[in-house]
XYZ file of C-alpha atoms in Angstrom:
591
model
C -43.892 11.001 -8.441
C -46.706 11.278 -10.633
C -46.857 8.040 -12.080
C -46.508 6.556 -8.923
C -49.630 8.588 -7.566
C -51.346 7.151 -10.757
C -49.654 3.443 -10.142
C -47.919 2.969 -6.103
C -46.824 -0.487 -7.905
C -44.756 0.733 -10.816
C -41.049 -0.196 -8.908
C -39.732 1.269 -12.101
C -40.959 4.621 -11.390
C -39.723 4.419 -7.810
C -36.295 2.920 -8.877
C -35.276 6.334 -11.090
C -37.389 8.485 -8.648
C -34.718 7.199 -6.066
C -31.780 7.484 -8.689
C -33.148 11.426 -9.304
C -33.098 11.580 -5.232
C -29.624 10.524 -4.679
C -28.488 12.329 -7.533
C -30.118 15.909 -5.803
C -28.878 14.686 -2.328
C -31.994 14.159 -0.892
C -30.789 10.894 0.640
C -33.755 10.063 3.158
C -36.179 10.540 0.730
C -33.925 8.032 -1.555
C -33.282 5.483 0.766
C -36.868 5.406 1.266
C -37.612 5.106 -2.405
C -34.781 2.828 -3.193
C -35.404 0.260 -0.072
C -38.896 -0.458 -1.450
C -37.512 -1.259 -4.787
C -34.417 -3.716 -3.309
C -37.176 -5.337 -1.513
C -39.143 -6.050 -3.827
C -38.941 -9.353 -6.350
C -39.045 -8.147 -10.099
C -36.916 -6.917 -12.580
C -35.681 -3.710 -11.036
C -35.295 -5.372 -7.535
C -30.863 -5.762 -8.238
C -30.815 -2.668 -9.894
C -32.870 -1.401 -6.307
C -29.769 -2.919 -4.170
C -26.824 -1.474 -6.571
C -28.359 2.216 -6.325
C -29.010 1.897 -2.243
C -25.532 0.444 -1.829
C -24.388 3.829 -3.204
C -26.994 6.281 -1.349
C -25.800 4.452 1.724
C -22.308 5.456 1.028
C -23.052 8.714 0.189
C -24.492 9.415 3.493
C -20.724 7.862 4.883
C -23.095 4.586 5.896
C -20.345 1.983 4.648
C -20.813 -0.852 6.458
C -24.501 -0.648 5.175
C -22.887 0.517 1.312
C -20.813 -3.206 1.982
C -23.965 -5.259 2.857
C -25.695 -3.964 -0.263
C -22.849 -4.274 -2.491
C -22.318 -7.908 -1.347
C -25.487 -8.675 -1.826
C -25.641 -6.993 -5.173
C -22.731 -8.512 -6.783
C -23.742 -12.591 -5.167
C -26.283 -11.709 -7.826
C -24.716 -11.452 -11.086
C -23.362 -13.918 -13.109
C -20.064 -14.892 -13.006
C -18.752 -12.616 -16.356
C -20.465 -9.929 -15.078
C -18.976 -10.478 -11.196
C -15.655 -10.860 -12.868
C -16.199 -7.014 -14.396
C -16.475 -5.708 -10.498
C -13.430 -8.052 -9.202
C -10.982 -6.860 -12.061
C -7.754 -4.961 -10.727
C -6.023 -4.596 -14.460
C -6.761 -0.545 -13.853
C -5.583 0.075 -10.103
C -2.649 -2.325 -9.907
C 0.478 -2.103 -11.319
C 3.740 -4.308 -10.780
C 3.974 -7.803 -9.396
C 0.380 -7.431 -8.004
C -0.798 -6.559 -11.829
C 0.896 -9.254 -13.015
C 0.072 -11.864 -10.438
C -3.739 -11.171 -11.067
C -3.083 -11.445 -15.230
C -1.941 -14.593 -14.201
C -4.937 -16.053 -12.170
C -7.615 -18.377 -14.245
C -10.806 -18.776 -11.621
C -13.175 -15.952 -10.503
C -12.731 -17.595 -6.901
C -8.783 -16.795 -6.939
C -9.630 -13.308 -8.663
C -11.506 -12.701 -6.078
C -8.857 -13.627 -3.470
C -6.040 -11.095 -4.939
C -9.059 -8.798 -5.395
C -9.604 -8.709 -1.346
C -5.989 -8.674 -0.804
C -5.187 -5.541 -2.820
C -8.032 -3.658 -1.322
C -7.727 -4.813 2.276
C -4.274 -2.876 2.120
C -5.248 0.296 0.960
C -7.903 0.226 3.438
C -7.941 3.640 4.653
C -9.655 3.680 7.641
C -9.263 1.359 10.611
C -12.671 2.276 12.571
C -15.213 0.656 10.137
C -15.122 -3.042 9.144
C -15.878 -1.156 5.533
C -13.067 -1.070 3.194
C -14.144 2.817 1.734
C -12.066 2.840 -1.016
C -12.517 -0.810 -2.432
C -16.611 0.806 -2.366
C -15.617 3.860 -4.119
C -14.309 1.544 -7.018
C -17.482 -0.784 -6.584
C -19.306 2.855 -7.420
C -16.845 3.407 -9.857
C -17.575 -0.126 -11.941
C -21.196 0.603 -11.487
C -21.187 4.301 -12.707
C -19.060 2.967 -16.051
C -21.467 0.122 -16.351
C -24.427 2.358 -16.070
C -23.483 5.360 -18.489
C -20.799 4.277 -20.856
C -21.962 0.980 -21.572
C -25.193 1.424 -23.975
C -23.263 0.945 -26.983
C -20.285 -1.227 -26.274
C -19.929 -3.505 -23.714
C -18.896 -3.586 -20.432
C -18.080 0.486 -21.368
C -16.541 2.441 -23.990
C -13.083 4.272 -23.688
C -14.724 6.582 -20.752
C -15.105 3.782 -18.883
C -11.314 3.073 -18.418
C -10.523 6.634 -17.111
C -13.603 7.192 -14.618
C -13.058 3.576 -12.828
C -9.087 4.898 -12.503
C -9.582 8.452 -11.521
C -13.348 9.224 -10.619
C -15.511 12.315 -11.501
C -13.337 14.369 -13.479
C -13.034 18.032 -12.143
C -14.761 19.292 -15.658
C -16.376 18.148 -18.068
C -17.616 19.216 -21.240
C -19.618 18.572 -24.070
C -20.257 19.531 -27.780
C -24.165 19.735 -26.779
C -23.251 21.093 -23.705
C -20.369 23.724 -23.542
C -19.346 24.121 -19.930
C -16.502 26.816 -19.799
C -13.697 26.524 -17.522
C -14.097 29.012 -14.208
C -12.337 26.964 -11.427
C -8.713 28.175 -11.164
C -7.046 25.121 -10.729
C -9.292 23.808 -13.611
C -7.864 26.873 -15.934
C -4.123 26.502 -14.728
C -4.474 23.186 -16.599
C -6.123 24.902 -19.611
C -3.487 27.160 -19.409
C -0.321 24.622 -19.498
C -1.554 22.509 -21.959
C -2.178 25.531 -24.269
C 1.471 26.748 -23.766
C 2.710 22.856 -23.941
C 0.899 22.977 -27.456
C 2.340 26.287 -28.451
C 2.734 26.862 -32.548
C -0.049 23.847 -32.538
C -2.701 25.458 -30.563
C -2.248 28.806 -32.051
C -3.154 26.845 -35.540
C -6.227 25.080 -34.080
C -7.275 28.167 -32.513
C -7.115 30.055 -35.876
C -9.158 27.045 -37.318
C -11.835 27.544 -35.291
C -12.032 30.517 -35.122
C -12.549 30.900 -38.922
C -15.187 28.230 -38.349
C -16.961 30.276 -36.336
C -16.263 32.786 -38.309
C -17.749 30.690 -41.508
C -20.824 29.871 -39.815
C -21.876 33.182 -38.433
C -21.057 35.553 -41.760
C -23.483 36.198 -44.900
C -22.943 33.889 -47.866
C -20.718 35.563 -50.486
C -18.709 37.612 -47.623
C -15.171 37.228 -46.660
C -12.531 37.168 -43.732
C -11.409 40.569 -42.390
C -7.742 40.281 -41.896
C -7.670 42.647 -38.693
C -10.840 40.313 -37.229
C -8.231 37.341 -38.317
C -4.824 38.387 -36.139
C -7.279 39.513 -33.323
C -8.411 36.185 -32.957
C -4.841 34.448 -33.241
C -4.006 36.690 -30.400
C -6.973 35.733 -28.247
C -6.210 32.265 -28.725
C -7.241 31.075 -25.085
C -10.517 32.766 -25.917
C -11.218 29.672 -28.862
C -10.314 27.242 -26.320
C -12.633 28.213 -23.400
C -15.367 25.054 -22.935
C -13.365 22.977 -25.961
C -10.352 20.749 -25.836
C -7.175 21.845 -26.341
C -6.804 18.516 -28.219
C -8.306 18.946 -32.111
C -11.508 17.352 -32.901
C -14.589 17.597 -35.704
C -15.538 21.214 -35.624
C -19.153 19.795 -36.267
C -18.865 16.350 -34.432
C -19.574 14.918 -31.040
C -17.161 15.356 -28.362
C -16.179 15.822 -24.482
C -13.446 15.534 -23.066
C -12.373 15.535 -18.801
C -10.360 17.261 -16.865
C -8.230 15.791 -13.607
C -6.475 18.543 -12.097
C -4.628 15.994 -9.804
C -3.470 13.320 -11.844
C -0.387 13.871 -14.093
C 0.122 17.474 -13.140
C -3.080 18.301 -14.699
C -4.706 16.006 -17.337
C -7.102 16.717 -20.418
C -8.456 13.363 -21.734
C -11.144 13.796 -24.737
C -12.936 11.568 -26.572
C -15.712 11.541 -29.626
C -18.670 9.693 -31.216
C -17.154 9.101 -34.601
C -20.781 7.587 -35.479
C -24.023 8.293 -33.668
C -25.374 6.374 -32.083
C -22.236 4.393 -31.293
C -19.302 4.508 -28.596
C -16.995 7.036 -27.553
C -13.173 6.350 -28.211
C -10.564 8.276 -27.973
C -9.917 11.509 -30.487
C -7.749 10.188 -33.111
C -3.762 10.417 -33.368
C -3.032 12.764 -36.799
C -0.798 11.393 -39.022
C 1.890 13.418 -40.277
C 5.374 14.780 -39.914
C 4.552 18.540 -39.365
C 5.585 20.041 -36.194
C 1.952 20.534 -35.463
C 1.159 16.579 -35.697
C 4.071 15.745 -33.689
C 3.133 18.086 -30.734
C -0.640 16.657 -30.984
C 0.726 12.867 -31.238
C 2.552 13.554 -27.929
C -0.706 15.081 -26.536
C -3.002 12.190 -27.439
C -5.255 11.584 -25.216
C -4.743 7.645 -25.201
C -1.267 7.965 -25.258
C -0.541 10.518 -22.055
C -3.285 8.133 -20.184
C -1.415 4.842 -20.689
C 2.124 6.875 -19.912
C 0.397 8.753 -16.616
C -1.365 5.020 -15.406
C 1.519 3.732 -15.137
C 2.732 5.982 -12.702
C -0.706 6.957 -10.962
C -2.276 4.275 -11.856
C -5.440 5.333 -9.936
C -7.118 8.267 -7.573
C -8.811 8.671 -4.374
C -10.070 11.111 -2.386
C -11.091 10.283 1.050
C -14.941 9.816 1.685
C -15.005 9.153 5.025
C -14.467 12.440 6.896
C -16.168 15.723 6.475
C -12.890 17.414 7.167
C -9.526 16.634 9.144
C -9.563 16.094 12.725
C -5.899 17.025 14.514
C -5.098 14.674 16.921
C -1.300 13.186 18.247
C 0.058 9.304 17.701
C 2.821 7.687 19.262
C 3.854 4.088 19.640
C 6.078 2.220 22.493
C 7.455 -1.349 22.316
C 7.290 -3.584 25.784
C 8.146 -7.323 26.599
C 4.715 -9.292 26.007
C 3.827 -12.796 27.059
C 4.818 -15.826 25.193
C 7.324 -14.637 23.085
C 5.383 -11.984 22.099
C 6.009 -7.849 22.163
C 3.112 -5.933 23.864
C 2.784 -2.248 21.294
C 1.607 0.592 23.057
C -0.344 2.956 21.026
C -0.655 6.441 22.097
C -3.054 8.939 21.655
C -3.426 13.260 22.181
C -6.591 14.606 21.132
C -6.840 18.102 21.152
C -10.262 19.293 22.694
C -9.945 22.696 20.670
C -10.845 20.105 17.436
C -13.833 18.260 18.978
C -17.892 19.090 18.705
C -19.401 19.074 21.702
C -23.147 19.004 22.017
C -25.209 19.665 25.250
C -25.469 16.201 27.305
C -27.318 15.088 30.110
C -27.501 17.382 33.704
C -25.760 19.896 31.626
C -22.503 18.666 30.301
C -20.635 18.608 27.204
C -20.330 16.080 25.371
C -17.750 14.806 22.697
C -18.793 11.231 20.670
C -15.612 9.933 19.286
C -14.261 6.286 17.819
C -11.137 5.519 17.699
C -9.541 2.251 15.845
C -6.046 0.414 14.945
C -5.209 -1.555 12.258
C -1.932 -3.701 11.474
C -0.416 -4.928 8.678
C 2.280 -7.090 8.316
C 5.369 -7.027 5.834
C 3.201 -8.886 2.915
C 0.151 -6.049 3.414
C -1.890 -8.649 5.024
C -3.809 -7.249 7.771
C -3.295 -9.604 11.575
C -5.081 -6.805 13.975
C -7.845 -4.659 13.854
C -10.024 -3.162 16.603
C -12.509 -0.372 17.230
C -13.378 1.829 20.277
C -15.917 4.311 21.219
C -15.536 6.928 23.317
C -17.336 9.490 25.189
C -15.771 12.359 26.390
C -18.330 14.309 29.190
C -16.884 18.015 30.594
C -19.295 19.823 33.317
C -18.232 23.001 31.920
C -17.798 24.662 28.543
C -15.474 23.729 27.065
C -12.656 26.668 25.990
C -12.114 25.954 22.182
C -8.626 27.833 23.055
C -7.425 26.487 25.886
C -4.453 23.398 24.715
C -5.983 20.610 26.247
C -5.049 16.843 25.314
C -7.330 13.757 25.823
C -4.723 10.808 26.497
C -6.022 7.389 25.501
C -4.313 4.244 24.666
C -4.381 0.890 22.893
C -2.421 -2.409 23.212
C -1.351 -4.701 20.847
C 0.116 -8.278 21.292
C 2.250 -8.812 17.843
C 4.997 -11.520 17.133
C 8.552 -9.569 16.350
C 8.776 -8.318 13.014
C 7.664 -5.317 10.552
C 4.344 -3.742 10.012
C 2.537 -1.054 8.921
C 0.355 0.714 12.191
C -2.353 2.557 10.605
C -4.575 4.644 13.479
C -8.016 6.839 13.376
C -9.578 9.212 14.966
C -13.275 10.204 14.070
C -15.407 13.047 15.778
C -19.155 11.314 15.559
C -20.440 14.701 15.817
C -19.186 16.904 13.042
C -17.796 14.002 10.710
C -14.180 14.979 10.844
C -11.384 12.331 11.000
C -7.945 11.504 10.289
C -5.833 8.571 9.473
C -1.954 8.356 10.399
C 0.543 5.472 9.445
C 3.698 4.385 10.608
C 5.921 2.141 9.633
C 7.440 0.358 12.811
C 9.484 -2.789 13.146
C 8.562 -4.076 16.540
C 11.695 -5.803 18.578
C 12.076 -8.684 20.342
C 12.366 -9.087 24.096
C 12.545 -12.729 24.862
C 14.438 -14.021 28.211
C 17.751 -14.976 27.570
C 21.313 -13.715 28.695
C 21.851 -10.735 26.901
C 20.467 -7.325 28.492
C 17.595 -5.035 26.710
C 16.055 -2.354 26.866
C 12.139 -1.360 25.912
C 10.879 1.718 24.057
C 10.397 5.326 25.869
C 7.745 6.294 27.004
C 7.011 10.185 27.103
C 4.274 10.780 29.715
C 2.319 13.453 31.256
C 2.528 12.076 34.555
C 3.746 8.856 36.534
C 2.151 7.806 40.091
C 1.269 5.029 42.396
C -2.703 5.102 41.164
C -5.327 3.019 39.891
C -5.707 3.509 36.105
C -6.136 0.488 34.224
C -6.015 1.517 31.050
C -2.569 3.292 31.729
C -1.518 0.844 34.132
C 2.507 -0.530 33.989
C 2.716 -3.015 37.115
C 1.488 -1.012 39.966
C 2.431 2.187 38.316
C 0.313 4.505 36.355
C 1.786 6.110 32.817
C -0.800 8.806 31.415
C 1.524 9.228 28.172
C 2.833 12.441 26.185
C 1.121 11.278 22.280
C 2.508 14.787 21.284
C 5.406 14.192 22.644
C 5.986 18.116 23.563
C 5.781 19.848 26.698
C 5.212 23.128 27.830
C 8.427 25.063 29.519
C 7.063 24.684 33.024
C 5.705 21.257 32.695
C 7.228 18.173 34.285
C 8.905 15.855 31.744
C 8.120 11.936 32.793
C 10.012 9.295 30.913
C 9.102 5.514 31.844
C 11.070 2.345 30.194
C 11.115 -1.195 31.261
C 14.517 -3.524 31.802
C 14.888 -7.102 30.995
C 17.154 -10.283 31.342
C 19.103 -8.043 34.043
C 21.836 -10.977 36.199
C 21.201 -11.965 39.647
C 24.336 -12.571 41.655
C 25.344 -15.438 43.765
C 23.340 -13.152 46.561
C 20.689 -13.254 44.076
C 20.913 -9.424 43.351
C 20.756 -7.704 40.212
C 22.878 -3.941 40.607
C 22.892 -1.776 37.351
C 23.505 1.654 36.560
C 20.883 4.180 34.200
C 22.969 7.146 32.340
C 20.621 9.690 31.105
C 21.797 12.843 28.672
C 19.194 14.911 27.588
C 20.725 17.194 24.812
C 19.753 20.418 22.549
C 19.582 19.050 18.931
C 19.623 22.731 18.168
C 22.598 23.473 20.544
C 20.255 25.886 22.832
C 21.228 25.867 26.405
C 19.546 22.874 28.799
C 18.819 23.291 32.601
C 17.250 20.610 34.395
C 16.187 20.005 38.015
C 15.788 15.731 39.140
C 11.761 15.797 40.508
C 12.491 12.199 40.799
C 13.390 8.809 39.768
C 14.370 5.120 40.363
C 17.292 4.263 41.960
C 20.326 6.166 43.770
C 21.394 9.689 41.990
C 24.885 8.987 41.649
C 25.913 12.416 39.729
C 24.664 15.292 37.268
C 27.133 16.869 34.604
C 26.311 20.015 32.227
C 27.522 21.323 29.781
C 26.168 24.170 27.014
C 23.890 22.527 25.581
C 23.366 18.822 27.511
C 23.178 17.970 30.921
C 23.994 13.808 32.130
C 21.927 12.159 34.753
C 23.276 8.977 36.638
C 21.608 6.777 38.935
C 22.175 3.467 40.513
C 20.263 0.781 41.184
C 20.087 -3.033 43.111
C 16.846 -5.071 43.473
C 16.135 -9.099 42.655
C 14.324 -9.610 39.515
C 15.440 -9.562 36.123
C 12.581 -7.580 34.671
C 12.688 -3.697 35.965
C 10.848 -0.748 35.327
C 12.808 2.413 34.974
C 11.109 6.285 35.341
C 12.285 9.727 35.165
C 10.501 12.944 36.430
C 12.853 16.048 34.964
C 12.050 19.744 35.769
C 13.356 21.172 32.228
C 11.802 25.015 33.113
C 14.926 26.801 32.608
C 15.426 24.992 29.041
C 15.549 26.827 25.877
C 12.488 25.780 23.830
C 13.145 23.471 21.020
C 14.178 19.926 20.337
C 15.333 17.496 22.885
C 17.012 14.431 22.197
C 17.189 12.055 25.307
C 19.814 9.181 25.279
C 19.279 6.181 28.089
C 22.184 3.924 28.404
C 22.119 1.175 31.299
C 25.145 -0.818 31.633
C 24.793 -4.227 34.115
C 27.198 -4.259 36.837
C 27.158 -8.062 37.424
C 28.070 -9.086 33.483
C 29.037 -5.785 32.110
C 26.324 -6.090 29.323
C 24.992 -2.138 28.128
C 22.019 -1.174 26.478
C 20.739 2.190 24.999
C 17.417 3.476 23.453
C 16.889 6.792 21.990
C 13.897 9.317 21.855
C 13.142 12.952 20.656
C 10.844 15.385 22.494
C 10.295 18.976 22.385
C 9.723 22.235 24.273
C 7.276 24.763 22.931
């Protein structure tokens, strides 16, 4: 700040004045710093851009963090864009091998994108968070463990896989372990060490020992089996691995990644690289428990399994909310997915809005993949959710939105988000859901249930069935006295030579836990032919005659003098004209 009192011009001042900034939090004050630098032509201008990129993503900005980065890496030459777009440390399988196999940065680039785009975790931005966090991650490897061998040394391998370690320390810079989880590590990989680590302990603790006693003394044999029996003591802020007593060193610890992982490394010549602390050679017991414990060797034997780690960035916290999907006949050939959702108002930050609401600033967004992981729908909503009261954190309240997709038959992954604008929370849900096929021909089917809240004649287009409206049940669960609504669709029913179709709907709602059901018919579609009980299921029948093939079917069920717990509803509708039957399924539950 000083030098750029003394010289406003000096970008290189500003650049690490904006690094210092980020790295204390102070994001304004570094995106102001930083976006003076990234605009400005010179020799710290790309280095400007790469460091933005990063506060911007920091502050959860990641469309903004994607801009940057773009524009950062259209910079570099191709050797260095090819460090950036290199998935040899995240993939594993036919993906790894596929990308081995590729000659041109253009089709690196290609498999790049496709690997990332389907671990995209979150459907709302156009951002793909994680494929930034390992942007960061090349960067940050680039940046600090590259001065002496290039692109990094052996620490860069293990950061861009698994991120900032959960502790770290140093031979100039002993940081002892305090974090539980970090010391259940320590702990393990003492015990795992056993006869080994006592012996290394003993070593330096004579070391210390050495160091700190007069010249010409010796070793008190009672001080000497105290410290064998303190032997996590000698271990607190070194590795359990053995290194130089009077060399450089660090080493990492992941307490997520291979049940708990201690990687170290040293500077067997300074200046020069880190690599990883040597394998002892031997055929002691000792050597063969630390040539197990390598370092190198229980990283390339955990990557293969984990091959990388990620912690959400996206989301301050988790944000509860309920997802549930329906299949209906589309247009064209294609199947119309409904997607469902129940947020709970007790989870939502509401601020004071205009004439003295509450109000709740939410988006919402959907993304689909198909069998291969490619991604064929994405879209994003906003929503704002107004109350002219206060709102009862308590009180069990669900918000019911939906979304339609049009999707060809076939298999995908449905990946959904919910994010509170407000307080930053969010969460992601997937769901792996092969979506059927309803096309007009001469055999009879049947669409998905859907659970609803309620089912009227009313004008609600974004719930709207026909001339129907179906608020739907995300959470699928009801209370005791609430009113259970069930709505399905018909198709390819057969007209007669009167041109009527006539088909009868079975419905058994039964107690997967064998608890007594009672139910009372509200209402429904059709003629109530009969109602059978027994201990723990009750049967429904109805019948029904109209003149299109297409029908929509609904269900209104007073379920009040039902034990709680899980419901399992069966529809079966068997066509009186051909004698074709169809039959969907669906769980629900009483709480």
């Amino acid at each position: 700040q000083d030098q750029l009192v003394t010289n406003p011009d000096h970008q290189g001042a500003r650049l690490y004045l904006g690094i210092d900034l980020k790295q204390l939090g102070k994001t304004d004050e570094a995106v102001s710093a930083l976006a003076q630098v990234a605009s400005t032509p010179g020799e710290f201008q790309r280095r400007g851009v790469l460091e933005l990129a990063q506060v911007f993503q920091k502050r959860r900005d990641f469309d903004k963090s994607n801009q940057l980065f773009e524009a950062y890496l259209k910079q570099l030459p191709e050797e260095e864009q090819s460090l950036y777009y290199d998935l040899r440390f995240v993939a594993r399988g036919k993906e790894l091998v596929d990308f081995q196999g590729t000659a041109t940065l253009e089709d690196k680039k290609k498999q790049f994108f496709a690997f990332w785009e389907r671990l995209d975790p979150a459907p709302v931005t156009a951002a793909n968070e994680r494929m930034l966090e390992y942007f960061r991650r090349v960067a940050f490897a680039r940046e600090h463990f590259g001065e002496y061998k290039q692109p990094w040394d052996m620490r860069g391998e293990a950061y861009i896989r698994y991120g900032d370690p959960d502790h770290i320390s140093r031979s100039g810079n002993i940081n002892i372990e305090r974090h539980p989880q970090v010391m259940a590590v320590k702990n393990r990989l003492i015990a795992q060490a056993g006869e080994a680590a006592i012996a290394l302990a003993q070593q330096r603790a004579d070391a210390v020992a050495h160091q700190m006693r007069e010249p010409g003394s010796s070793v008190n044999e009672d001080d000497r089996a105290t410290q064998v029996v303190q032997t996590g003591d000698n271990f607190l802020g070194w590795p359990v691995y053995p290194v130089p007593i009077d060399g450089r060193w660090e080493y990492w610890i992941y307490t997520e990644v291979g049940g708990g992982l201690e990687v170290t490394f040293v500077q067997n010549n300074f200046p020069g690289p880190y690599v990883y602390a040597d394998v002892p050679i031997g055929m002691s017991n000792s050597t063969q428990i630390w040539q197990d414990m390598n370092s190198q060797i229980v990283l390339q034997r955990v990557s293969e399994r984990r091959p990388t780690l990620y912690h959400p960035d996206f989301a301050t916290g988790p944000l509860d909310f309920y997802f549930a999907t329906a299949a209906f006949r589309g247009q064209n050939g294609q199947t119309a997915l409904d997607v469902y959702y129940g947020i709970p108002t007790s989870d939502l930050a509401f601020v004071a809005g205009g004439e003295g609401r509450q109000l709740a600033m939410l988006d919402r967004g959907v993304a689909v993949y198909d069998g291969t992981g490619k991604l064929v729908h994405r879209t994003s909503q906003e929503m704002a959710l107004q109350s002219s009261a206060q709102v009862d954190p308590n009180a069990a309240t669900l918000i019911p939105e939906t979304d339609q997709l049009v999707l060809l038959p076939g298999s995908y992954r449905i990946v959904v988000q919910v994010l509170d604008r407000t307080s930053g929370k969010s969460q992601v849900y997937q769901q792996n859901r092969e979506v059927p096929e309803f096309v007009e021909d001469d055999k009879l089917k049947i669409s998905d249930v859907a659970l609803a809240a309620s089912i009227d004649v009313a004008d609600k287009k974004r719930f709207q069935k026909g001339d129907i409206s179906v608020v739907p049940m995300a959470s699928q669960a009801y209370l005791p006295a609430q009113p259970v609504f069930v709505y399905f669709e018909l198709y390819n029913l057969k007209r007669d030579a009167f041109g009527q179709t006539k088909y009868r709907i079975s419905y058994q709602v039964l107690s997967v836990e064998k608890k007594g059901v009672g139910a009372r018919i509200l209402g429904g579609l059709g003629k109530l032919v009969g109602q059978t009980s027994g201990e723990s299921s009750i049967a429904i029948e109805y019948e029904q005659v109209g003149k299109i093939s297409q029908e929509q079917g609904f269900l209104e069920l007073d379920l009040s003098s039902t034990q709680p717990g899980k419901q399992q509803l069966m529809i079966r509708v068997t066509d009186e004209n051909t004698g074709q039957t169809a039959g969907v399924a669906t769980t629900f539950t009483i709480r």
